[in-house]
Amino acid sequence: MSESTVEAALMVPSPSQSRPPVILTQDELKKIAAYKAVEFVESGMVLGLGTGSTAKHAVDRIGELLRQGKLENIIGIPTSKMTHEQAVSLGIPLSDLDSHPIIDLAIDGADEVDPYLNLVKGRGGSLLREKMVEGACKKFVVIVDESKLVKHLGGSGLAMPVEIVPFCWKFTAQRLQLLFEDAGCVAKLRTYSENGEPFVTDNKNYIIDLYFKKDVGDLRAASDAILRLAGVVEHGMFLDMATTVIIAGELGVTMKNKALHAITPAQREGNACADLQGCLGTDVLGLTPLMFRADTNLIEFILLEAYYCPSR
């Protein structure tokens, strides 16, 4: 998908215009979300650079803007060896958490997003470094296509990864499975498809993928229980970490922001932009309030630059 295609997809047609329907692939949706996320980037920032097929588009875009001179003095903190290599190839200056313990902004994809903006990440195998980097940032922007939205974490039926030390991995896998027996958990060692050997992370660890048939319930309790097991390094639940989620779907691009504090009834009823700005701690540039979800304390916006698709 070319840059001109992305820019065209982000334009809103006037009522008098008549355009043919735009049918976008999943990768094109990811690219649109990634480009929108990069609009948060400003010159002089220290950036957490995510890993995966969606984050790759964001890193590519940052490199492009640096080459064009539209961004300057950017420092990237990569979340994997793969992203490190990509950033070097694009000429993005890099550093690490030792030198920059506070990161202005991180951009990354996610494997699942629940209604509270909790995430499952790490199906690409980089969950430990991702959590270290994204846990140190002031703002964490997550970019996904709408297929990643779930009612509860684990709801996709796909893996929730846990990084473990290789020593006695079967023992650790059995303990993880027993931990969530009531949720119908099945624990499987991640292996390379070509040779069946254990998948090895950048940190020389293994990954146990957990598959759930039911909702695990209290995510904080589940997180604590996993981390208490000796042999566990980290898990792929990113709880209360995302500040913004950008979702590309068939009908446009939607942004969900985690409110910085509870919204008052007056703000909820008035839906005033000034009040919303205060709750979000940011400007709502180019955004129109779409809805407030009282059950999740989220503010949901529809981007004015939503790309054109036929109405259903």
PDB file of C-alpha atoms in Angstrom:
ATOM      1  CA  MET A   1       0.000   0.000   0.000  1.00  0.00           C
ATOM      2  CA  SER A   2       1.615   3.255  -1.127  1.00  0.00           C
ATOM      3  CA  GLU A   3       1.756   6.471   0.890  1.00  0.00           C
ATOM      4  CA  SER A   4      -0.592   8.131  -1.618  1.00  0.00           C
ATOM      5  CA  THR A   5      -3.094   5.330  -1.083  1.00  0.00           C
ATOM      6  CA  VAL A   6      -2.959   5.831   2.689  1.00  0.00           C
ATOM      7  CA  GLU A   7      -3.377   9.591   2.358  1.00  0.00           C
ATOM      8  CA  ALA A   8      -6.288   9.111  -0.012  1.00  0.00           C
ATOM      9  CA  ALA A   9      -7.853   6.631   2.378  1.00  0.00           C
ATOM     10  CA  LEU A  10      -7.682   9.177   5.202  1.00  0.00           C
ATOM     11  CA  MET A  11      -9.528  11.876   3.250  1.00  0.00           C
ATOM     12  CA  VAL A  12     -13.204  12.562   3.789  1.00  0.00           C
ATOM     13  CA  PRO A  13     -15.237  12.976   0.605  1.00  0.00           C
ATOM     14  CA  SER A  14     -17.587  15.942   0.361  1.00  0.00           C
ATOM     15  CA  PRO A  15     -21.295  15.176   0.021  1.00  0.00           C
ATOM     16  CA  SER A  16     -21.148  16.110  -3.666  1.00  0.00           C
ATOM     17  CA  GLN A  17     -18.347  13.659  -4.382  1.00  0.00           C
ATOM     18  CA  SER A  18     -19.083  10.162  -5.518  1.00  0.00           C
ATOM     19  CA  ARG A  19     -16.287   7.641  -5.149  1.00  0.00           C
ATOM     20  CA  PRO A  20     -16.184   3.935  -5.718  1.00  0.00           C
ATOM     21  CA  PRO A  21     -16.135   1.745  -2.595  1.00  0.00           C
ATOM     22  CA  VAL A  22     -12.706   1.258  -1.026  1.00  0.00           C
ATOM     23  CA  ILE A  23     -12.022  -2.336  -0.095  1.00  0.00           C
ATOM     24  CA  LEU A  24      -8.989  -2.545   2.161  1.00  0.00           C
ATOM     25  CA  THR A  25      -6.976  -5.553   3.245  1.00  0.00           C
ATOM     26  CA  GLN A  26      -6.142  -6.229   6.873  1.00  0.00           C
ATOM     27  CA  ASP A  27      -2.579  -5.048   6.295  1.00  0.00           C
ATOM     28  CA  GLU A  28      -3.842  -1.815   4.724  1.00  0.00           C
ATOM     29  CA  LEU A  29      -6.044  -1.221   7.765  1.00  0.00           C
ATOM     30  CA  LYS A  30      -3.000  -1.729   9.997  1.00  0.00           C
ATOM     31  CA  LYS A  31      -1.043   0.773   7.927  1.00  0.00           C
ATOM     32  CA  ILE A  32      -3.768   3.399   8.194  1.00  0.00           C
ATOM     33  CA  ALA A  33      -3.879   2.998  11.986  1.00  0.00           C
ATOM     34  CA  ALA A  34      -0.073   3.177  12.152  1.00  0.00           C
ATOM     35  CA  TYR A  35       0.081   6.385  10.113  1.00  0.00           C
ATOM     36  CA  LYS A  36      -2.531   7.959  12.367  1.00  0.00           C
ATOM     37  CA  ALA A  37      -0.528   6.983  15.464  1.00  0.00           C
ATOM     38  CA  VAL A  38       2.632   8.591  14.083  1.00  0.00           C
ATOM     39  CA  GLU A  39       0.795  11.923  14.065  1.00  0.00           C
ATOM     40  CA  PHE A  40       1.366  11.908  17.848  1.00  0.00           C
ATOM     41  CA  VAL A  41       5.134  12.001  17.282  1.00  0.00           C
ATOM     42  CA  GLU A  42       6.923  15.347  17.666  1.00  0.00           C
ATOM     43  CA  SER A  43      10.508  16.351  17.046  1.00  0.00           C
ATOM     44  CA  GLY A  44      12.775  15.862  20.040  1.00  0.00           C
ATOM     45  CA  MET A  45      10.851  12.900  21.443  1.00  0.00           C
ATOM     46  CA  VAL A  46      12.215   9.681  22.860  1.00  0.00           C
ATOM     47  CA  LEU A  47      10.088   6.950  21.287  1.00  0.00           C
ATOM     48  CA  GLY A  48       9.373   3.353  22.169  1.00  0.00           C
ATOM     49  CA  LEU A  49       9.423   1.435  18.883  1.00  0.00           C
ATOM     50  CA  GLY A  50       7.090  -1.558  18.882  1.00  0.00           C
ATOM     51  CA  THR A  51       7.436  -4.948  17.263  1.00  0.00           C
ATOM     52  CA  GLY A  52       5.181  -6.805  14.851  1.00  0.00           C
ATOM     53  CA  SER A  53       3.394  -6.406  11.553  1.00  0.00           C
ATOM     54  CA  THR A  54       1.419  -3.331  12.635  1.00  0.00           C
ATOM     55  CA  ALA A  55       4.221  -1.565  14.503  1.00  0.00           C
ATOM     56  CA  LYS A  56       6.506  -2.097  11.500  1.00  0.00           C
ATOM     57  CA  HIS A  57       4.382   0.361   9.510  1.00  0.00           C
ATOM     58  CA  ALA A  58       4.756   2.989  12.254  1.00  0.00           C
ATOM     59  CA  VAL A  59       8.539   2.562  12.378  1.00  0.00           C
ATOM     60  CA  ASP A  60       8.708   2.814   8.590  1.00  0.00           C
ATOM     61  CA  ARG A  61       6.684   6.039   8.700  1.00  0.00           C
ATOM     62  CA  ILE A  62       8.893   7.572  11.404  1.00  0.00           C
ATOM     63  CA  GLY A  63      11.960   6.783   9.307  1.00  0.00           C
ATOM     64  CA  GLU A  64      10.336   8.343   6.275  1.00  0.00           C
ATOM     65  CA  LEU A  65       9.472  11.566   8.137  1.00  0.00           C
ATOM     66  CA  LEU A  66      13.037  11.771   9.445  1.00  0.00           C
ATOM     67  CA  ARG A  67      14.407  11.480   5.899  1.00  0.00           C
ATOM     68  CA  GLN A  68      12.022  14.202   4.738  1.00  0.00           C
ATOM     69  CA  GLY A  69      13.116  16.512   7.550  1.00  0.00           C
ATOM     70  CA  LYS A  70       9.598  16.650   8.986  1.00  0.00           C
ATOM     71  CA  LEU A  71      10.864  15.086  12.225  1.00  0.00           C
ATOM     72  CA  GLU A  72      14.162  15.884  13.932  1.00  0.00           C
ATOM     73  CA  ASN A  73      16.130  14.787  17.004  1.00  0.00           C
ATOM     74  CA  ILE A  74      14.169  11.584  17.481  1.00  0.00           C
ATOM     75  CA  ILE A  75      15.617   8.835  19.672  1.00  0.00           C
ATOM     76  CA  GLY A  76      14.144   5.357  19.397  1.00  0.00           C
ATOM     77  CA  ILE A  77      14.116   2.591  22.012  1.00  0.00           C
ATOM     78  CA  PRO A  78      13.451  -0.686  20.149  1.00  0.00           C
ATOM     79  CA  THR A  79      11.467  -3.501  21.759  1.00  0.00           C
ATOM     80  CA  SER A  80      13.178  -6.343  19.888  1.00  0.00           C
ATOM     81  CA  LYS A  81      16.226  -7.226  17.844  1.00  0.00           C
ATOM     82  CA  MET A  82      14.007  -7.225  14.760  1.00  0.00           C
ATOM     83  CA  THR A  83      12.848  -3.661  15.383  1.00  0.00           C
ATOM     84  CA  HIS A  84      16.431  -2.644  16.183  1.00  0.00           C
ATOM     85  CA  GLU A  85      17.540  -3.880  12.767  1.00  0.00           C
ATOM     86  CA  GLN A  86      14.620  -2.177  11.037  1.00  0.00           C
ATOM     87  CA  ALA A  87      15.304   1.153  12.769  1.00  0.00           C
ATOM     88  CA  VAL A  88      19.029   1.013  11.936  1.00  0.00           C
ATOM     89  CA  SER A  89      18.197   0.375   8.277  1.00  0.00           C
ATOM     90  CA  LEU A  90      15.940   3.464   8.303  1.00  0.00           C
ATOM     91  CA  GLY A  91      18.529   5.702   9.965  1.00  0.00           C
ATOM     92  CA  ILE A  92      16.563   6.168  13.207  1.00  0.00           C
ATOM     93  CA  PRO A  93      18.950   7.045  16.086  1.00  0.00           C
ATOM     94  CA  LEU A  94      18.667   4.467  18.869  1.00  0.00           C
ATOM     95  CA  SER A  95      19.375   4.235  22.570  1.00  0.00           C
ATOM     96  CA  ASP A  96      18.135   2.191  25.537  1.00  0.00           C
ATOM     97  CA  LEU A  97      16.327   2.437  28.871  1.00  0.00           C
ATOM     98  CA  ASP A  98      19.582   2.788  30.767  1.00  0.00           C
ATOM     99  CA  SER A  99      20.211   6.107  29.019  1.00  0.00           C
ATOM    100  CA  HIS A 100      16.558   7.150  28.707  1.00  0.00           C
ATOM    101  CA  PRO A 101      14.498   5.710  31.593  1.00  0.00           C
ATOM    102  CA  ILE A 102      11.514   7.928  30.734  1.00  0.00           C
ATOM    103  CA  ILE A 103      10.011   7.633  27.252  1.00  0.00           C
ATOM    104  CA  ASP A 104       7.737  10.291  25.773  1.00  0.00           C
ATOM    105  CA  LEU A 105       5.656   8.020  23.562  1.00  0.00           C
ATOM    106  CA  ALA A 106       5.509   4.372  22.568  1.00  0.00           C
ATOM    107  CA  ILE A 107       3.650   3.020  19.537  1.00  0.00           C
ATOM    108  CA  ASP A 108       2.923  -0.681  19.184  1.00  0.00           C
ATOM    109  CA  GLY A 109       0.326  -3.150  18.009  1.00  0.00           C
ATOM    110  CA  ALA A 110      -1.663  -5.623  20.102  1.00  0.00           C
ATOM    111  CA  ASP A 111      -3.070  -9.106  19.658  1.00  0.00           C
ATOM    112  CA  GLU A 112      -6.229  -8.423  21.651  1.00  0.00           C
ATOM    113  CA  VAL A 113      -7.900  -5.310  23.090  1.00  0.00           C
ATOM    114  CA  ASP A 114     -10.752  -5.569  25.592  1.00  0.00           C
ATOM    115  CA  PRO A 115     -13.379  -2.845  26.295  1.00  0.00           C
ATOM    116  CA  TYR A 116     -11.198  -1.457  29.115  1.00  0.00           C
ATOM    117  CA  LEU A 117      -8.134  -1.105  26.834  1.00  0.00           C
ATOM    118  CA  ASN A 118      -6.373  -4.032  28.488  1.00  0.00           C
ATOM    119  CA  LEU A 119      -4.220  -5.876  25.971  1.00  0.00           C
ATOM    120  CA  VAL A 120      -2.770  -9.219  25.053  1.00  0.00           C
ATOM    121  CA  LYS A 121       0.615  -8.809  23.408  1.00  0.00           C
ATOM    122  CA  GLY A 122       3.568 -11.005  22.671  1.00  0.00           C
ATOM    123  CA  ARG A 123       2.380 -13.450  20.043  1.00  0.00           C
ATOM    124  CA  GLY A 124       5.409 -12.251  18.106  1.00  0.00           C
ATOM    125  CA  GLY A 125       7.619 -13.247  21.031  1.00  0.00           C
ATOM    126  CA  SER A 126       8.787  -9.801  22.243  1.00  0.00           C
ATOM    127  CA  LEU A 127       6.521  -9.355  25.244  1.00  0.00           C
ATOM    128  CA  LEU A 128       9.209  -8.846  27.915  1.00  0.00           C
ATOM    129  CA  ARG A 129      11.056  -6.032  26.156  1.00  0.00           C
ATOM    130  CA  GLU A 130       7.748  -4.535  25.003  1.00  0.00           C
ATOM    131  CA  LYS A 131       6.457  -4.408  28.564  1.00  0.00           C
ATOM    132  CA  MET A 132       9.704  -2.917  29.879  1.00  0.00           C
ATOM    133  CA  VAL A 133       9.731  -0.152  27.254  1.00  0.00           C
ATOM    134  CA  GLU A 134       6.011   0.559  27.182  1.00  0.00           C
ATOM    135  CA  GLY A 135       5.826   0.545  30.964  1.00  0.00           C
ATOM    136  CA  ALA A 136       8.314   3.419  31.011  1.00  0.00           C
ATOM    137  CA  CYS A 137       6.454   5.730  28.628  1.00  0.00           C
ATOM    138  CA  LYS A 138       4.298   8.764  29.336  1.00  0.00           C
ATOM    139  CA  LYS A 139       1.871   7.859  26.554  1.00  0.00           C
ATOM    140  CA  PHE A 140       1.296   4.439  24.994  1.00  0.00           C
ATOM    141  CA  VAL A 141      -0.559   4.458  21.670  1.00  0.00           C
ATOM    142  CA  VAL A 142      -1.785   1.069  20.470  1.00  0.00           C
ATOM    143  CA  ILE A 143      -2.624   0.472  16.815  1.00  0.00           C
ATOM    144  CA  VAL A 144      -4.888  -2.368  15.692  1.00  0.00           C
ATOM    145  CA  ASP A 145      -7.442  -3.364  13.104  1.00  0.00           C
ATOM    146  CA  GLU A 146     -10.934  -4.149  14.359  1.00  0.00           C
ATOM    147  CA  SER A 147     -10.356  -7.922  14.298  1.00  0.00           C
ATOM    148  CA  LYS A 148      -8.295  -7.506  17.494  1.00  0.00           C
ATOM    149  CA  LEU A 149     -11.244  -6.296  19.592  1.00  0.00           C
ATOM    150  CA  VAL A 150     -12.511  -8.867  22.108  1.00  0.00           C
ATOM    151  CA  LYS A 151     -15.072  -8.935  24.914  1.00  0.00           C
ATOM    152  CA  HIS A 152     -12.466 -10.253  27.336  1.00  0.00           C
ATOM    153  CA  LEU A 153      -8.777 -11.124  27.175  1.00  0.00           C
ATOM    154  CA  GLY A 154      -8.329 -14.596  25.760  1.00  0.00           C
ATOM    155  CA  GLY A 155     -11.660 -14.223  23.982  1.00  0.00           C
ATOM    156  CA  SER A 156     -10.163 -14.673  20.516  1.00  0.00           C
ATOM    157  CA  GLY A 157      -9.251 -18.267  21.351  1.00  0.00           C
ATOM    158  CA  LEU A 158      -5.673 -17.485  20.362  1.00  0.00           C
ATOM    159  CA  ALA A 159      -2.591 -17.590  22.548  1.00  0.00           C
ATOM    160  CA  MET A 160      -1.895 -15.568  25.683  1.00  0.00           C
ATOM    161  CA  PRO A 161       1.896 -15.913  25.893  1.00  0.00           C
ATOM    162  CA  VAL A 162       3.991 -16.373  29.009  1.00  0.00           C
ATOM    163  CA  GLU A 163       7.786 -16.062  28.808  1.00  0.00           C
ATOM    164  CA  ILE A 164       9.557 -18.611  31.010  1.00  0.00           C
ATOM    165  CA  VAL A 165      13.104 -19.791  31.663  1.00  0.00           C
ATOM    166  CA  PRO A 166      14.035 -22.965  29.726  1.00  0.00           C
ATOM    167  CA  PHE A 167      14.946 -24.906  32.877  1.00  0.00           C
ATOM    168  CA  CYS A 168      12.259 -27.574  33.523  1.00  0.00           C
ATOM    169  CA  TRP A 169       9.848 -25.864  31.143  1.00  0.00           C
ATOM    170  CA  LYS A 170       7.383 -28.776  31.253  1.00  0.00           C
ATOM    171  CA  PHE A 171       7.043 -28.341  35.002  1.00  0.00           C
ATOM    172  CA  THR A 172       6.310 -24.628  34.596  1.00  0.00           C
ATOM    173  CA  ALA A 173       3.842 -25.276  31.765  1.00  0.00           C
ATOM    174  CA  GLN A 174       1.921 -27.781  33.901  1.00  0.00           C
ATOM    175  CA  ARG A 175       1.708 -25.319  36.778  1.00  0.00           C
ATOM    176  CA  LEU A 176       0.427 -22.602  34.452  1.00  0.00           C
ATOM    177  CA  GLN A 177      -2.236 -24.921  33.058  1.00  0.00           C
ATOM    178  CA  LEU A 178      -3.377 -25.966  36.532  1.00  0.00           C
ATOM    179  CA  LEU A 179      -3.549 -22.329  37.573  1.00  0.00           C
ATOM    180  CA  PHE A 180      -6.374 -21.708  35.086  1.00  0.00           C
ATOM    181  CA  GLU A 181      -7.975 -25.149  35.080  1.00  0.00           C
ATOM    182  CA  ASP A 182     -11.410 -23.627  35.712  1.00  0.00           C
ATOM    183  CA  ALA A 183     -11.067 -21.561  32.522  1.00  0.00           C
ATOM    184  CA  GLY A 184     -10.314 -24.683  30.468  1.00  0.00           C
ATOM    185  CA  CYS A 185      -6.710 -23.620  29.986  1.00  0.00           C
ATOM    186  CA  VAL A 186      -4.381 -25.551  27.706  1.00  0.00           C
ATOM    187  CA  ALA A 187      -0.666 -24.691  27.918  1.00  0.00           C
ATOM    188  CA  LYS A 188       1.572 -25.368  24.923  1.00  0.00           C
ATOM    189  CA  LEU A 189       5.257 -24.763  24.330  1.00  0.00           C
ATOM    190  CA  ARG A 190       5.765 -22.461  21.340  1.00  0.00           C
ATOM    191  CA  THR A 191       7.917 -24.123  18.687  1.00  0.00           C
ATOM    192  CA  TYR A 192       9.339 -23.256  15.290  1.00  0.00           C
ATOM    193  CA  SER A 193       7.076 -24.696  12.593  1.00  0.00           C
ATOM    194  CA  GLU A 194       9.958 -25.708  10.353  1.00  0.00           C
ATOM    195  CA  ASN A 195      11.780 -27.981  12.803  1.00  0.00           C
ATOM    196  CA  GLY A 196       9.664 -28.321  15.932  1.00  0.00           C
ATOM    197  CA  GLU A 197      12.393 -26.857  18.146  1.00  0.00           C
ATOM    198  CA  PRO A 198      11.383 -24.522  20.991  1.00  0.00           C
ATOM    199  CA  PHE A 199      10.926 -20.881  20.007  1.00  0.00           C
ATOM    200  CA  VAL A 200      13.658 -18.829  21.702  1.00  0.00           C
ATOM    201  CA  THR A 201      13.073 -15.181  22.603  1.00  0.00           C
ATOM    202  CA  ASP A 202      15.601 -12.354  22.305  1.00  0.00           C
ATOM    203  CA  ASN A 203      16.282 -12.992  25.983  1.00  0.00           C
ATOM    204  CA  LYS A 204      17.086 -16.709  25.407  1.00  0.00           C
ATOM    205  CA  ASN A 205      13.860 -17.821  27.072  1.00  0.00           C
ATOM    206  CA  TYR A 206      10.952 -20.050  26.011  1.00  0.00           C
ATOM    207  CA  ILE A 207       7.291 -19.113  25.573  1.00  0.00           C
ATOM    208  CA  ILE A 208       4.313 -21.076  26.863  1.00  0.00           C
ATOM    209  CA  ASP A 209       1.104 -20.166  25.016  1.00  0.00           C
ATOM    210  CA  LEU A 210      -2.052 -20.345  27.121  1.00  0.00           C
ATOM    211  CA  TYR A 211      -5.380 -21.044  25.413  1.00  0.00           C
ATOM    212  CA  PHE A 212      -8.588 -20.372  27.347  1.00  0.00           C
ATOM    213  CA  LYS A 213     -12.079 -21.725  26.780  1.00  0.00           C
ATOM    214  CA  LYS A 214     -13.615 -19.354  29.331  1.00  0.00           C
ATOM    215  CA  ASP A 215     -13.023 -15.884  30.736  1.00  0.00           C
ATOM    216  CA  VAL A 216     -10.234 -15.986  33.347  1.00  0.00           C
ATOM    217  CA  GLY A 217     -12.069 -13.394  35.448  1.00  0.00           C
ATOM    218  CA  ASP A 218     -10.076 -10.961  37.577  1.00  0.00           C
ATOM    219  CA  LEU A 219      -7.125  -9.996  35.388  1.00  0.00           C
ATOM    220  CA  ARG A 220      -5.109  -8.492  38.231  1.00  0.00           C
ATOM    221  CA  ALA A 221      -5.457 -11.686  40.244  1.00  0.00           C
ATOM    222  CA  ALA A 222      -4.525 -13.752  37.170  1.00  0.00           C
ATOM    223  CA  SER A 223      -1.467 -11.570  36.558  1.00  0.00           C
ATOM    224  CA  ASP A 224      -0.292 -11.862  40.151  1.00  0.00           C
ATOM    225  CA  ALA A 225      -0.798 -15.623  40.179  1.00  0.00           C
ATOM    226  CA  ILE A 226       1.264 -16.105  37.022  1.00  0.00           C
ATOM    227  CA  LEU A 227       4.104 -13.896  38.219  1.00  0.00           C
ATOM    228  CA  ARG A 228       4.292 -15.710  41.556  1.00  0.00           C
ATOM    229  CA  LEU A 229       5.273 -18.957  39.815  1.00  0.00           C
ATOM    230  CA  ALA A 230       9.012 -19.594  39.935  1.00  0.00           C
ATOM    231  CA  GLY A 231      10.307 -19.949  36.398  1.00  0.00           C
ATOM    232  CA  VAL A 232       7.982 -17.320  34.939  1.00  0.00           C
ATOM    233  CA  VAL A 233       9.693 -14.244  33.530  1.00  0.00           C
ATOM    234  CA  GLU A 234       6.693 -12.212  32.285  1.00  0.00           C
ATOM    235  CA  HIS A 235       3.236 -12.626  30.737  1.00  0.00           C
ATOM    236  CA  GLY A 236       1.492 -11.006  27.787  1.00  0.00           C
ATOM    237  CA  MET A 237      -1.327  -9.236  29.610  1.00  0.00           C
ATOM    238  CA  PHE A 238      -0.731  -5.483  29.437  1.00  0.00           C
ATOM    239  CA  LEU A 239      -3.157  -4.157  32.029  1.00  0.00           C
ATOM    240  CA  ASP A 240      -4.012  -0.450  32.336  1.00  0.00           C
ATOM    241  CA  MET A 241      -1.016   0.466  30.191  1.00  0.00           C
ATOM    242  CA  ALA A 242      -2.557   1.754  26.950  1.00  0.00           C
ATOM    243  CA  THR A 243      -3.538   5.426  26.992  1.00  0.00           C
ATOM    244  CA  THR A 244      -4.898   5.479  23.435  1.00  0.00           C
ATOM    245  CA  VAL A 245      -6.040   2.753  21.053  1.00  0.00           C
ATOM    246  CA  ILE A 246      -6.431   3.520  17.353  1.00  0.00           C
ATOM    247  CA  ILE A 247      -8.663   1.055  15.514  1.00  0.00           C
ATOM    248  CA  ALA A 248      -8.910   0.836  11.733  1.00  0.00           C
ATOM    249  CA  GLY A 249     -12.103  -0.796  10.500  1.00  0.00           C
ATOM    250  CA  GLU A 250     -14.309  -1.022   7.452  1.00  0.00           C
ATOM    251  CA  LEU A 251     -16.202   2.165   8.315  1.00  0.00           C
ATOM    252  CA  GLY A 252     -13.306   4.353   9.382  1.00  0.00           C
ATOM    253  CA  VAL A 253     -10.686   4.929  12.044  1.00  0.00           C
ATOM    254  CA  THR A 254     -11.800   5.090  15.677  1.00  0.00           C
ATOM    255  CA  MET A 255      -9.755   6.306  18.619  1.00  0.00           C
ATOM    256  CA  LYS A 256     -10.360   5.266  22.223  1.00  0.00           C
ATOM    257  CA  ASN A 257      -8.672   7.198  25.021  1.00  0.00           C
ATOM    258  CA  LYS A 258      -8.316   6.207  28.635  1.00  0.00           C
ATOM    259  CA  ALA A 259      -9.515   9.089  30.800  1.00  0.00           C
ATOM    260  CA  LEU A 260      -6.883  10.336  33.249  1.00  0.00           C
ATOM    261  CA  HIS A 261      -9.499  10.668  35.974  1.00  0.00           C
ATOM    262  CA  ALA A 262     -13.138   9.880  36.473  1.00  0.00           C
ATOM    263  CA  ILE A 263     -15.530  11.996  34.436  1.00  0.00           C
ATOM    264  CA  THR A 264     -18.235  13.882  36.291  1.00  0.00           C
ATOM    265  CA  PRO A 265     -21.936  13.482  35.449  1.00  0.00           C
ATOM    266  CA  ALA A 266     -21.980  17.065  34.130  1.00  0.00           C
ATOM    267  CA  GLN A 267     -19.108  16.340  31.770  1.00  0.00           C
ATOM    268  CA  ARG A 268     -20.778  13.120  30.728  1.00  0.00           C
ATOM    269  CA  GLU A 269     -24.033  14.878  29.886  1.00  0.00           C
ATOM    270  CA  GLY A 270     -22.503  18.022  28.406  1.00  0.00           C
ATOM    271  CA  ASN A 271     -19.863  16.178  26.403  1.00  0.00           C
ATOM    272  CA  ALA A 272     -17.952  19.452  26.102  1.00  0.00           C
ATOM    273  CA  CYS A 273     -14.616  19.355  24.331  1.00  0.00           C
ATOM    274  CA  ALA A 274     -12.920  21.511  26.977  1.00  0.00           C
ATOM    275  CA  ASP A 275     -14.021  19.117  29.700  1.00  0.00           C
ATOM    276  CA  LEU A 276     -12.908  16.146  27.644  1.00  0.00           C
ATOM    277  CA  GLN A 277      -9.519  17.712  27.053  1.00  0.00           C
ATOM    278  CA  GLY A 278      -9.057  18.027  30.793  1.00  0.00           C
ATOM    279  CA  CYS A 279      -9.962  14.409  31.372  1.00  0.00           C
ATOM    280  CA  LEU A 280      -7.694  13.186  28.616  1.00  0.00           C
ATOM    281  CA  GLY A 281      -4.765  15.428  29.458  1.00  0.00           C
ATOM    282  CA  THR A 282      -4.404  16.187  25.759  1.00  0.00           C
ATOM    283  CA  ASP A 283      -5.978  18.162  22.963  1.00  0.00           C
ATOM    284  CA  VAL A 284      -8.738  16.467  21.012  1.00  0.00           C
ATOM    285  CA  LEU A 285      -7.385  17.773  17.747  1.00  0.00           C
ATOM    286  CA  GLY A 286      -9.348  16.647  14.726  1.00  0.00           C
ATOM    287  CA  LEU A 287     -11.637  14.504  16.860  1.00  0.00           C
ATOM    288  CA  THR A 288     -15.358  14.546  17.493  1.00  0.00           C
ATOM    289  CA  PRO A 289     -16.732  12.933  20.656  1.00  0.00           C
ATOM    290  CA  LEU A 290     -18.623   9.811  19.661  1.00  0.00           C
ATOM    291  CA  MET A 291     -19.611   8.276  22.968  1.00  0.00           C
ATOM    292  CA  PHE A 292     -18.703   8.008  26.623  1.00  0.00           C
ATOM    293  CA  ARG A 293     -18.720   4.515  28.094  1.00  0.00           C
ATOM    294  CA  ALA A 294     -19.695   4.875  31.744  1.00  0.00           C
ATOM    295  CA  ASP A 295     -18.860   1.230  32.429  1.00  0.00           C
ATOM    296  CA  THR A 296     -15.240   1.572  31.333  1.00  0.00           C
ATOM    297  CA  ASN A 297     -14.503   5.295  31.911  1.00  0.00           C
ATOM    298  CA  LEU A 298     -13.355   5.568  28.313  1.00  0.00           C
ATOM    299  CA  ILE A 299     -13.994   8.331  25.846  1.00  0.00           C
ATOM    300  CA  GLU A 300     -14.441   7.142  22.297  1.00  0.00           C
ATOM    301  CA  PHE A 301     -13.870   9.365  19.296  1.00  0.00           C
ATOM    302  CA  ILE A 302     -14.378   9.023  15.598  1.00  0.00           C
ATOM    303  CA  LEU A 303     -11.618  10.612  13.560  1.00  0.00           C
ATOM    304  CA  LEU A 304     -12.773  13.294  11.148  1.00  0.00           C
ATOM    305  CA  GLU A 305     -10.282  11.936   8.619  1.00  0.00           C
ATOM    306  CA  ALA A 306     -12.054   8.579   8.471  1.00  0.00           C
ATOM    307  CA  TYR A 307     -11.449   7.036   5.097  1.00  0.00           C
ATOM    308  CA  TYR A 308     -14.296   6.618   2.688  1.00  0.00           C
ATOM    309  CA  CYS A 309     -16.190   3.353   2.657  1.00  0.00           C
ATOM    310  CA  PRO A 310     -19.728   2.636   1.472  1.00  0.00           C
ATOM    311  CA  SER A 311     -22.425   2.912   4.100  1.00  0.00           C
ATOM    312  CA  ARG A 312     -23.997  -0.334   5.216  1.00  0.00           C
TER     313      ARG A 312
END
